[in-house]
Amino acid sequence: MKGRYRIEDCLFCKIINGEIPSDKVYEDEEILAFNDINPAAPVHVLVIPKKHIINVNDLKNEDEALIGRIFAKIPQIAEIKGIKEAGYRVITNCGKDSGQEVMHLHFHIIGGKVLGDKIVG
Ligand code: AMP
Ligand code: ZN
């Protein structure tokens, strides 16, 4: 438990353990990818580690290989969604100013259309 946030209340941990359904795109023993429930673009997938990590500020040296695996998997997930060649954006929010809503590390894969040239809205 960190602050007022309790892992047992974590939305994405509940998705990982099946308590809450998700529209899965890819899954293995360490990683889950599913369609975002409120897509910002025609393709909007969230890629998460099954390990509960809050955000990039919470990463430990021991997580290096896991993050490497996630990034190696992202183009494969983009290919599954048919946007690998056209291109896409990968975003992770971290903390209050970013507007991070779910306190479980996740990478947004966004594409399926020409994205605006602004990263900061
Ligand atoms: P962030 O603002 O970076 O924390 O992003 C959280 C994302 O989780 C948002 O894009 C939400 O639409 C998405 N989200 C919230 N609940 C669910 C859910 N049950 N299934 C899929 N995506 C969700
Ligand atoms: Zn979690």
mmCIF file of N, CA and C and ligand atoms in Angstrom:
data_model
loop_
_atom_site.group_PDB
_atom_site.id
_atom_site.type_symbol
_atom_site.label_atom_id
_atom_site.label_comp_id
_atom_site.label_asym_id
_atom_site.label_seq_id
_atom_site.Cartn_x
_atom_site.Cartn_y
_atom_site.Cartn_z
ATOM 1 N N MET A 1 0.844 -1.208 0.000
ATOM 2 C CA MET A 1 0.000 0.000 0.000
ATOM 3 C C MET A 1 0.872 1.248 0.000
ATOM 4 N N LYS A 2 0.537 2.165 -0.913
ATOM 5 C CA LYS A 2 1.272 3.440 -0.975
ATOM 6 C C LYS A 2 0.258 4.554 -0.856
ATOM 7 N N GLY A 3 0.387 5.403 0.147
ATOM 8 C CA GLY A 3 -0.572 6.477 0.332
ATOM 9 C C GLY A 3 -1.961 5.906 0.521
ATOM 10 N N ARG A 4 -2.953 6.501 -0.170
ATOM 11 C CA ARG A 4 -4.324 6.030 -0.045
ATOM 12 C C ARG A 4 -4.641 4.957 -1.074
ATOM 13 N N TYR A 5 -3.646 4.615 -1.897
ATOM 14 C CA TYR A 5 -3.902 3.699 -3.011
ATOM 15 C C TYR A 5 -3.634 2.263 -2.586
ATOM 16 N N ARG A 6 -4.622 1.396 -2.736
ATOM 17 C CA ARG A 6 -4.460 0.009 -2.332
ATOM 18 C C ARG A 6 -4.436 -0.889 -3.562
ATOM 19 N N ILE A 7 -3.420 -1.756 -3.643
ATOM 20 C CA ILE A 7 -3.270 -2.631 -4.809
ATOM 21 C C ILE A 7 -4.537 -3.446 -5.039
ATOM 22 N N GLU A 8 -5.178 -3.899 -3.949
ATOM 23 C CA GLU A 8 -6.370 -4.754 -4.115
ATOM 24 C C GLU A 8 -7.522 -4.003 -4.769
ATOM 25 N N ASP A 9 -7.438 -2.673 -4.801
ATOM 26 C CA ASP A 9 -8.463 -1.875 -5.472
ATOM 27 C C ASP A 9 -8.069 -1.514 -6.900
ATOM 28 N N CYS A 10 -6.891 -1.966 -7.329
ATOM 29 C CA CYS A 10 -6.367 -1.526 -8.631
ATOM 30 C C CYS A 10 -7.197 -2.094 -9.785
ATOM 31 N N LEU A 11 -7.732 -1.198 -10.589
ATOM 32 C CA LEU A 11 -8.578 -1.585 -11.725
ATOM 33 C C LEU A 11 -7.850 -2.543 -12.675
ATOM 34 N N PHE A 12 -6.598 -2.227 -13.001
ATOM 35 C CA PHE A 12 -5.900 -3.059 -13.980
ATOM 36 C C PHE A 12 -5.487 -4.397 -13.372
ATOM 37 N N CYS A 13 -5.192 -4.454 -12.064
ATOM 38 C CA CYS A 13 -4.944 -5.757 -11.427
ATOM 39 C C CYS A 13 -6.213 -6.609 -11.501
ATOM 40 N N LYS A 14 -7.378 -5.967 -11.376
ATOM 41 C CA LYS A 14 -8.649 -6.703 -11.485
ATOM 42 C C LYS A 14 -8.871 -7.207 -12.909
ATOM 43 N N ILE A 15 -8.437 -6.431 -13.891
ATOM 44 C CA ILE A 15 -8.522 -6.890 -15.281
ATOM 45 C C ILE A 15 -7.579 -8.081 -15.488
ATOM 46 N N ILE A 16 -6.378 -7.993 -14.915
ATOM 47 C CA ILE A 16 -5.399 -9.082 -15.051
ATOM 48 C C ILE A 16 -5.947 -10.373 -14.436
ATOM 49 N N ASN A 17 -6.575 -10.268 -13.252
ATOM 50 C CA ASN A 17 -7.043 -11.511 -12.614
ATOM 51 C C ASN A 17 -8.450 -11.916 -13.056
ATOM 52 N N GLY A 18 -9.018 -11.168 -14.000
ATOM 53 C CA GLY A 18 -10.287 -11.566 -14.596
ATOM 54 C C GLY A 18 -11.524 -11.095 -13.862
ATOM 55 N N GLU A 19 -11.320 -10.373 -12.748
ATOM 56 C CA GLU A 19 -12.462 -9.853 -11.982
ATOM 57 C C GLU A 19 -13.276 -8.855 -12.794
ATOM 58 N N ILE A 20 -12.567 -8.103 -13.649
ATOM 59 C CA ILE A 20 -13.210 -7.155 -14.557
ATOM 60 C C ILE A 20 -12.854 -7.586 -15.973
ATOM 61 N N PRO A 21 -13.856 -7.674 -16.863
ATOM 62 C CA PRO A 21 -13.570 -8.136 -18.230
ATOM 63 C C PRO A 21 -12.804 -7.095 -19.042
ATOM 64 N N SER A 22 -12.099 -7.573 -20.045
ATOM 65 C CA SER A 22 -11.414 -6.644 -20.962
ATOM 66 C C SER A 22 -11.429 -7.260 -22.350
ATOM 67 N N ASP A 23 -11.217 -6.404 -23.318
ATOM 68 C CA ASP A 23 -11.184 -6.822 -24.717
ATOM 69 C C ASP A 23 -9.717 -7.075 -25.074
ATOM 70 N N LYS A 24 -9.264 -8.291 -24.830
ATOM 71 C CA LYS A 24 -7.834 -8.612 -24.926
ATOM 72 C C LYS A 24 -7.326 -8.618 -26.361
ATOM 73 N N VAL A 25 -6.117 -8.087 -26.495
ATOM 74 C CA VAL A 25 -5.444 -8.057 -27.791
ATOM 75 C C VAL A 25 -4.253 -9.011 -27.774
ATOM 76 N N TYR A 26 -3.583 -9.099 -26.629
ATOM 77 C CA TYR A 26 -2.397 -9.952 -26.496
ATOM 78 C C TYR A 26 -2.219 -10.285 -25.020
ATOM 79 N N GLU A 27 -1.759 -11.500 -24.754
ATOM 80 C CA GLU A 27 -1.462 -11.864 -23.361
ATOM 81 C C GLU A 27 -0.359 -12.901 -23.321
ATOM 82 N N ASP A 28 0.566 -12.739 -22.376
ATOM 83 C CA ASP A 28 1.500 -13.816 -22.043
ATOM 84 C C ASP A 28 1.674 -13.809 -20.530
ATOM 85 N N GLU A 29 2.676 -14.495 -20.046
ATOM 86 C CA GLU A 29 2.797 -14.647 -18.584
ATOM 87 C C GLU A 29 3.129 -13.333 -17.859
ATOM 88 N N GLU A 30 3.674 -12.366 -18.583
ATOM 89 C CA GLU A 30 4.110 -11.127 -17.930
ATOM 90 C C GLU A 30 3.383 -9.873 -18.398
ATOM 91 N N ILE A 31 2.708 -9.966 -19.544
ATOM 92 C CA ILE A 31 2.172 -8.773 -20.208
ATOM 93 C C ILE A 31 0.730 -9.009 -20.632
ATOM 94 N N LEU A 32 -0.074 -7.953 -20.538
ATOM 95 C CA LEU A 32 -1.438 -8.003 -21.075
ATOM 96 C C LEU A 32 -1.670 -6.739 -21.898
ATOM 97 N N ALA A 33 -2.333 -6.898 -23.033
ATOM 98 C CA ALA A 33 -2.729 -5.744 -23.858
ATOM 99 C C ALA A 33 -4.214 -5.867 -24.159
ATOM 100 N N PHE A 34 -4.928 -4.763 -24.020
ATOM 101 C CA PHE A 34 -6.381 -4.782 -24.251
ATOM 102 C C PHE A 34 -6.810 -3.434 -24.809
ATOM 103 N N ASN A 35 -7.952 -3.450 -25.491
ATOM 104 C CA ASN A 35 -8.460 -2.214 -26.084
ATOM 105 C C ASN A 35 -8.924 -1.254 -24.993
ATOM 106 N N ASP A 36 -8.576 0.024 -25.163
ATOM 107 C CA ASP A 36 -9.024 1.048 -24.218
ATOM 108 C C ASP A 36 -10.547 1.195 -24.312
ATOM 109 N N ILE A 37 -11.193 1.315 -23.168
ATOM 110 C CA ILE A 37 -12.659 1.379 -23.122
ATOM 111 C C ILE A 37 -13.186 2.707 -23.686
ATOM 112 N N ASN A 38 -12.337 3.712 -23.710
ATOM 113 C CA ASN A 38 -12.730 5.038 -24.188
ATOM 114 C C ASN A 38 -11.690 5.526 -25.196
ATOM 115 N N PRO A 39 -11.701 4.909 -26.394
ATOM 116 C CA PRO A 39 -10.586 5.134 -27.327
ATOM 117 C C PRO A 39 -10.453 6.583 -27.800
ATOM 118 N N ALA A 40 -9.213 7.046 -27.843
ATOM 119 C CA ALA A 40 -8.913 8.399 -28.305
ATOM 120 C C ALA A 40 -8.679 8.437 -29.808
ATOM 121 N N ALA A 41 -8.622 7.269 -30.445
ATOM 122 C CA ALA A 41 -8.362 7.147 -31.886
ATOM 123 C C ALA A 41 -8.907 5.789 -32.319
ATOM 124 N N PRO A 42 -8.976 5.525 -33.638
ATOM 125 C CA PRO A 42 -9.527 4.237 -34.081
ATOM 126 C C PRO A 42 -8.838 3.026 -33.443
ATOM 127 N N VAL A 43 -7.529 3.131 -33.223
ATOM 128 C CA VAL A 43 -6.814 2.091 -32.477
ATOM 129 C C VAL A 43 -6.288 2.711 -31.193
ATOM 130 N N HIS A 44 -6.650 2.117 -30.072
ATOM 131 C CA HIS A 44 -6.172 2.591 -28.771
ATOM 132 C C HIS A 44 -6.084 1.377 -27.849
ATOM 133 N N VAL A 45 -4.856 0.914 -27.703
ATOM 134 C CA VAL A 45 -4.592 -0.294 -26.901
ATOM 135 C C VAL A 45 -3.767 0.111 -25.688
ATOM 136 N N LEU A 46 -4.040 -0.531 -24.561
ATOM 137 C CA LEU A 46 -3.235 -0.337 -23.362
ATOM 138 C C LEU A 46 -2.391 -1.588 -23.154
ATOM 139 N N VAL A 47 -1.096 -1.388 -22.942
ATOM 140 C CA VAL A 47 -0.188 -2.507 -22.684
ATOM 141 C C VAL A 47 0.291 -2.372 -21.255
ATOM 142 N N ILE A 48 0.103 -3.434 -20.480
ATOM 143 C CA ILE A 48 0.455 -3.357 -19.053
ATOM 144 C C ILE A 48 1.281 -4.562 -18.622
ATOM 145 N N PRO A 49 2.174 -4.334 -17.641
ATOM 146 C CA PRO A 49 2.829 -5.486 -17.020
ATOM 147 C C PRO A 49 1.846 -6.127 -16.051
ATOM 148 N N LYS A 50 1.917 -7.444 -15.888
ATOM 149 C CA LYS A 50 1.041 -8.084 -14.896
ATOM 150 C C LYS A 50 1.498 -7.752 -13.477
ATOM 151 N N LYS A 51 2.770 -7.425 -13.341
ATOM 152 C CA LYS A 51 3.271 -6.963 -12.039
ATOM 153 C C LYS A 51 2.699 -5.587 -11.748
ATOM 154 N N HIS A 52 2.229 -5.360 -10.529
ATOM 155 C CA HIS A 52 1.689 -4.049 -10.178
ATOM 156 C C HIS A 52 2.834 -3.067 -9.953
ATOM 157 N N ILE A 53 3.012 -2.189 -10.939
ATOM 158 C CA ILE A 53 3.984 -1.096 -10.864
ATOM 159 C C ILE A 53 3.141 0.153 -11.072
ATOM 160 N N ILE A 54 3.328 1.174 -10.273
ATOM 161 C CA ILE A 54 2.423 2.332 -10.315
ATOM 162 C C ILE A 54 2.609 3.144 -11.595
ATOM 163 N N ASN A 55 3.839 3.504 -11.879
ATOM 164 C CA ASN A 55 4.149 4.291 -13.086
ATOM 165 C C ASN A 55 5.666 4.278 -13.268
ATOM 166 N N VAL A 56 6.183 5.038 -14.202
ATOM 167 C CA VAL A 56 7.631 4.956 -14.454
ATOM 168 C C VAL A 56 8.449 5.409 -13.242
ATOM 169 N N ASN A 57 7.886 6.271 -12.395
ATOM 170 C CA ASN A 57 8.601 6.670 -11.174
ATOM 171 C C ASN A 57 8.800 5.506 -10.207
ATOM 172 N N ASP A 58 7.996 4.484 -10.368
ATOM 173 C CA ASP A 58 7.995 3.342 -9.447
ATOM 174 C C ASP A 58 8.881 2.195 -9.958
ATOM 175 N N LEU A 59 9.543 2.402 -11.097
ATOM 176 C CA LEU A 59 10.358 1.317 -11.674
ATOM 177 C C LEU A 59 11.615 1.071 -10.848
ATOM 178 N N LYS A 60 11.944 -0.186 -10.705
ATOM 179 C CA LYS A 60 13.162 -0.607 -10.000
ATOM 180 C C LYS A 60 14.125 -1.212 -11.023
ATOM 181 N N ASN A 61 15.404 -1.293 -10.646
ATOM 182 C CA ASN A 61 16.385 -1.904 -11.556
ATOM 183 C C ASN A 61 15.925 -3.281 -12.016
ATOM 184 N N GLU A 62 15.279 -4.018 -11.115
ATOM 185 C CA GLU A 62 14.844 -5.390 -11.435
ATOM 186 C C GLU A 62 13.767 -5.420 -12.530
ATOM 187 N N ASP A 63 13.175 -4.258 -12.833
ATOM 188 C CA ASP A 63 12.114 -4.208 -13.845
ATOM 189 C C ASP A 63 12.647 -3.959 -15.259
ATOM 190 N N GLU A 64 13.974 -3.769 -15.377
ATOM 191 C CA GLU A 64 14.558 -3.438 -16.685
ATOM 192 C C GLU A 64 14.161 -4.425 -17.772
ATOM 193 N N ALA A 65 14.293 -5.711 -17.484
ATOM 194 C CA ALA A 65 14.009 -6.728 -18.505
ATOM 195 C C ALA A 65 12.527 -6.715 -18.876
ATOM 196 N N LEU A 66 11.684 -6.516 -17.881
ATOM 197 C CA LEU A 66 10.236 -6.483 -18.133
ATOM 198 C C LEU A 66 9.873 -5.323 -19.055
ATOM 199 N N ILE A 67 10.441 -4.155 -18.796
ATOM 200 C CA ILE A 67 10.134 -2.992 -19.641
ATOM 201 C C ILE A 67 10.691 -3.218 -21.048
ATOM 202 N N GLY A 68 11.846 -3.833 -21.120
ATOM 203 C CA GLY A 68 12.407 -4.184 -22.431
ATOM 204 C C GLY A 68 11.474 -5.119 -23.182
ATOM 205 N N ARG A 69 10.924 -6.098 -22.479
ATOM 206 C CA ARG A 69 9.993 -7.050 -23.114
ATOM 207 C C ARG A 69 8.734 -6.326 -23.587
ATOM 208 N N ILE A 70 8.230 -5.408 -22.781
ATOM 209 C CA ILE A 70 7.023 -4.668 -23.178
ATOM 210 C C ILE A 70 7.307 -3.894 -24.469
ATOM 211 N N PHE A 71 8.438 -3.205 -24.511
ATOM 212 C CA PHE A 71 8.726 -2.411 -25.716
ATOM 213 C C PHE A 71 9.013 -3.290 -26.925
ATOM 214 N N ALA A 72 9.559 -4.475 -26.700
ATOM 215 C CA ALA A 72 9.755 -5.402 -27.825
ATOM 216 C C ALA A 72 8.410 -5.910 -28.340
ATOM 217 N N LYS A 73 7.425 -5.962 -27.456
ATOM 218 C CA LYS A 73 6.101 -6.478 -27.803
ATOM 219 C C LYS A 73 5.238 -5.422 -28.488
ATOM 220 N N ILE A 74 5.495 -4.156 -28.237
ATOM 221 C CA ILE A 74 4.633 -3.088 -28.764
ATOM 222 C C ILE A 74 4.497 -3.140 -30.293
ATOM 223 N N PRO A 75 5.586 -3.275 -31.065
ATOM 224 C CA PRO A 75 5.388 -3.355 -32.518
ATOM 225 C C PRO A 75 4.602 -4.583 -32.939
ATOM 226 N N GLN A 76 4.729 -5.663 -32.189
ATOM 227 C CA GLN A 76 3.943 -6.871 -32.521
ATOM 228 C C GLN A 76 2.452 -6.616 -32.278
ATOM 229 N N ILE A 77 2.153 -5.888 -31.203
ATOM 230 C CA ILE A 77 0.750 -5.552 -30.916
ATOM 231 C C ILE A 77 0.235 -4.582 -31.983
ATOM 232 N N ALA A 78 1.091 -3.632 -32.382
ATOM 233 C CA ALA A 78 0.706 -2.701 -33.455
ATOM 234 C C ALA A 78 0.425 -3.469 -34.742
ATOM 235 N N GLU A 79 1.196 -4.511 -34.985
ATOM 236 C CA GLU A 79 0.975 -5.326 -36.186
ATOM 237 C C GLU A 79 -0.350 -6.074 -36.098
ATOM 238 N N ILE A 80 -0.645 -6.633 -34.920
ATOM 239 C CA ILE A 80 -1.936 -7.320 -34.717
ATOM 240 C C ILE A 80 -3.085 -6.360 -35.044
ATOM 241 N N LYS A 81 -2.919 -5.089 -34.656
ATOM 242 C CA LYS A 81 -3.986 -4.100 -34.865
ATOM 243 C C LYS A 81 -3.929 -3.470 -36.268
ATOM 244 N N GLY A 82 -2.910 -3.849 -37.050
ATOM 245 C CA GLY A 82 -2.825 -3.400 -38.440
ATOM 246 C C GLY A 82 -2.304 -1.982 -38.635
ATOM 247 N N ILE A 83 -1.587 -1.463 -37.640
ATOM 248 C CA ILE A 83 -1.107 -0.075 -37.744
ATOM 249 C C ILE A 83 0.420 0.035 -37.711
ATOM 250 N N LYS A 84 1.099 -1.099 -37.734
ATOM 251 C CA LYS A 84 2.560 -1.055 -37.561
ATOM 252 C C LYS A 84 3.230 -0.214 -38.645
ATOM 253 N N GLU A 85 2.860 -0.472 -39.886
ATOM 254 C CA GLU A 85 3.529 0.239 -40.983
ATOM 255 C C GLU A 85 3.100 1.697 -41.063
ATOM 256 N N ALA A 86 1.826 1.972 -40.789
ATOM 257 C CA ALA A 86 1.317 3.350 -40.878
ATOM 258 C C ALA A 86 1.898 4.226 -39.768
ATOM 259 N N GLY A 87 2.171 3.611 -38.625
ATOM 260 C CA GLY A 87 2.733 4.356 -37.500
ATOM 261 C C GLY A 87 1.723 4.595 -36.398
ATOM 262 N N TYR A 88 2.244 4.976 -35.275
ATOM 263 C CA TYR A 88 1.406 5.113 -34.072
ATOM 264 C C TYR A 88 2.195 5.877 -33.017
ATOM 265 N N ARG A 89 1.534 6.191 -31.931
ATOM 266 C CA ARG A 89 2.166 6.920 -30.826
ATOM 267 C C ARG A 89 2.096 6.047 -29.572
ATOM 268 N N VAL A 90 3.170 6.065 -28.789
ATOM 269 C CA VAL A 90 3.208 5.337 -27.515
ATOM 270 C C VAL A 90 3.344 6.366 -26.397
ATOM 271 N N ILE A 91 2.418 6.317 -25.456
ATOM 272 C CA ILE A 91 2.378 7.322 -24.387
ATOM 273 C C ILE A 91 2.242 6.621 -23.042
ATOM 274 N N THR A 92 2.955 7.127 -22.041
ATOM 275 C CA THR A 92 2.677 6.692 -20.674
ATOM 276 C C THR A 92 2.567 7.914 -19.780
ATOM 277 N N ASN A 93 1.505 7.997 -19.022
ATOM 278 C CA ASN A 93 1.326 9.098 -18.085
ATOM 279 C C ASN A 93 1.928 8.731 -16.739
ATOM 280 N N CYS A 94 2.488 9.724 -16.068
ATOM 281 C CA CYS A 94 3.141 9.486 -14.778
ATOM 282 C C CYS A 94 2.803 10.629 -13.827
ATOM 283 N N GLY A 95 1.928 10.337 -12.889
ATOM 284 C CA GLY A 95 1.674 11.290 -11.813
ATOM 285 C C GLY A 95 0.642 12.363 -12.127
ATOM 286 N N LYS A 96 0.482 13.236 -11.170
ATOM 287 C CA LYS A 96 -0.620 14.198 -11.134
ATOM 288 C C LYS A 96 -0.687 15.102 -12.360
ATOM 289 N N ASP A 97 0.420 15.770 -12.694
ATOM 290 C CA ASP A 97 0.379 16.734 -13.798
ATOM 291 C C ASP A 97 0.096 16.065 -15.141
ATOM 292 N N SER A 98 0.388 14.778 -15.248
ATOM 293 C CA SER A 98 0.127 14.069 -16.516
ATOM 294 C C SER A 98 -1.333 13.679 -16.643
ATOM 295 N N GLY A 99 -2.058 13.719 -15.514
ATOM 296 C CA GLY A 99 -3.455 13.277 -15.530
ATOM 297 C C GLY A 99 -3.597 11.769 -15.424
ATOM 298 N N GLN A 100 -2.552 11.083 -14.972
ATOM 299 C CA GLN A 100 -2.645 9.620 -14.808
ATOM 300 C C GLN A 100 -3.850 9.264 -13.955
ATOM 301 N N GLU A 101 -4.729 8.430 -14.517
ATOM 302 C CA GLU A 101 -5.961 8.065 -13.809
ATOM 303 C C GLU A 101 -5.883 6.699 -13.157
ATOM 304 N N VAL A 102 -5.245 5.771 -13.838
ATOM 305 C CA VAL A 102 -5.139 4.415 -13.293
ATOM 306 C C VAL A 102 -3.703 4.219 -12.808
ATOM 307 N N MET A 103 -3.567 3.900 -11.527
ATOM 308 C CA MET A 103 -2.242 3.858 -10.905
ATOM 309 C C MET A 103 -1.593 2.486 -11.068
ATOM 310 N N HIS A 104 -1.600 2.027 -12.305
ATOM 311 C CA HIS A 104 -0.910 0.782 -12.680
ATOM 312 C C HIS A 104 -0.266 1.087 -14.029
ATOM 313 N N LEU A 105 1.058 0.969 -14.084
ATOM 314 C CA LEU A 105 1.818 1.337 -15.289
ATOM 315 C C LEU A 105 1.150 0.826 -16.564
ATOM 316 N N HIS A 106 0.954 1.728 -17.511
ATOM 317 C CA HIS A 106 0.381 1.309 -18.792
ATOM 318 C C HIS A 106 0.913 2.181 -19.906
ATOM 319 N N PHE A 107 1.058 1.561 -21.059
ATOM 320 C CA PHE A 107 1.511 2.264 -22.255
ATOM 321 C C PHE A 107 0.351 2.306 -23.235
ATOM 322 N N HIS A 108 -0.042 3.511 -23.623
ATOM 323 C CA HIS A 108 -1.086 3.681 -24.627
ATOM 324 C C HIS A 108 -0.444 3.511 -25.999
ATOM 325 N N ILE A 109 -1.021 2.671 -26.838
ATOM 326 C CA ILE A 109 -0.651 2.618 -28.260
ATOM 327 C C ILE A 109 -1.823 3.234 -29.004
ATOM 328 N N ILE A 110 -1.545 4.358 -29.674
ATOM 329 C CA ILE A 110 -2.621 5.122 -30.301
ATOM 330 C C ILE A 110 -2.319 5.286 -31.783
ATOM 331 N N GLY A 111 -3.309 4.992 -32.618
ATOM 332 C CA GLY A 111 -3.108 5.138 -34.063
ATOM 333 C C GLY A 111 -4.382 4.831 -34.826
ATOM 334 N N GLY A 112 -4.199 4.478 -36.084
ATOM 335 C CA GLY A 112 -5.346 4.187 -36.934
ATOM 336 C C GLY A 112 -5.863 5.410 -37.655
ATOM 337 N N LYS A 113 -5.195 6.529 -37.473
ATOM 338 C CA LYS A 113 -5.498 7.758 -38.209
ATOM 339 C C LYS A 113 -4.246 8.641 -38.144
ATOM 340 N N VAL A 114 -4.240 9.702 -38.940
ATOM 341 C CA VAL A 114 -3.126 10.657 -38.852
ATOM 342 C C VAL A 114 -3.319 11.436 -37.556
ATOM 343 N N LEU A 115 -2.355 11.312 -36.658
ATOM 344 C CA LEU A 115 -2.447 11.979 -35.356
ATOM 345 C C LEU A 115 -1.997 13.418 -35.496
ATOM 346 N N GLY A 116 -2.515 14.290 -34.692
ATOM 347 C CA GLY A 116 -2.088 15.683 -34.729
ATOM 348 C C GLY A 116 -0.612 15.796 -34.366
ATOM 349 N N ASP A 117 -0.013 16.926 -34.674
ATOM 350 C CA ASP A 117 1.406 17.078 -34.372
ATOM 351 C C ASP A 117 1.641 17.540 -32.933
ATOM 352 N N LYS A 118 0.575 17.669 -32.174
ATOM 353 C CA LYS A 118 0.731 18.100 -30.780
ATOM 354 C C LYS A 118 0.726 16.902 -29.837
ATOM 355 N N ILE A 119 1.697 16.830 -28.986
ATOM 356 C CA ILE A 119 1.723 15.776 -27.975
ATOM 357 C C ILE A 119 1.092 16.293 -26.697
ATOM 358 N N VAL A 120 1.277 17.570 -26.435
ATOM 359 C CA VAL A 120 0.708 18.169 -25.233
ATOM 360 C C VAL A 120 -0.585 18.897 -25.607
ATOM 361 N N GLY A 121 -1.680 18.480 -24.957
ATOM 362 C CA GLY A 121 -2.955 19.086 -25.291
ATOM 363 C C GLY A 121 -3.264 20.323 -24.476
HETATM 364 P P1 AMP B 1 -4.378 7.254 -17.911
HETATM 365 O O1 AMP B 1 -5.114 8.551 -17.960
HETATM 366 O O2 AMP B 1 -3.068 7.286 -18.641
HETATM 367 O O3 AMP B 1 -4.258 6.706 -16.502
HETATM 368 O O4 AMP B 1 -5.233 6.238 -18.762
HETATM 369 C C1 AMP B 1 -6.163 5.357 -18.233
HETATM 370 C C2 AMP B 1 -6.878 4.752 -19.406
HETATM 371 O O5 AMP B 1 -7.591 3.610 -18.962
HETATM 372 C C3 AMP B 1 -7.898 5.683 -20.064
HETATM 373 O O6 AMP B 1 -7.568 5.853 -21.453
HETATM 374 C C4 AMP B 1 -9.219 4.935 -19.874
HETATM 375 O O7 AMP B 1 -10.101 5.085 -20.969
HETATM 376 C C5 AMP B 1 -8.757 3.505 -19.711
HETATM 377 N N1 AMP B 1 -9.671 2.639 -18.978
HETATM 378 C C6 AMP B 1 -10.286 2.883 -17.802
HETATM 379 N N2 AMP B 1 -11.030 1.831 -17.423
HETATM 380 C C7 AMP B 1 -10.867 0.884 -18.384
HETATM 381 C C8 AMP B 1 -11.384 -0.450 -18.579
HETATM 382 N N3 AMP B 1 -12.200 -1.030 -17.682
HETATM 383 N N4 AMP B 1 -11.026 -1.119 -19.693
HETATM 384 C C9 AMP B 1 -10.197 -0.554 -20.595
HETATM 385 N N5 AMP B 1 -9.662 0.679 -20.466
HETATM 386 C C10 AMP B 1 -9.999 1.396 -19.383
HETATM 387 ZN ZN ZN B 2 -2.377 -2.917 -10.379
#
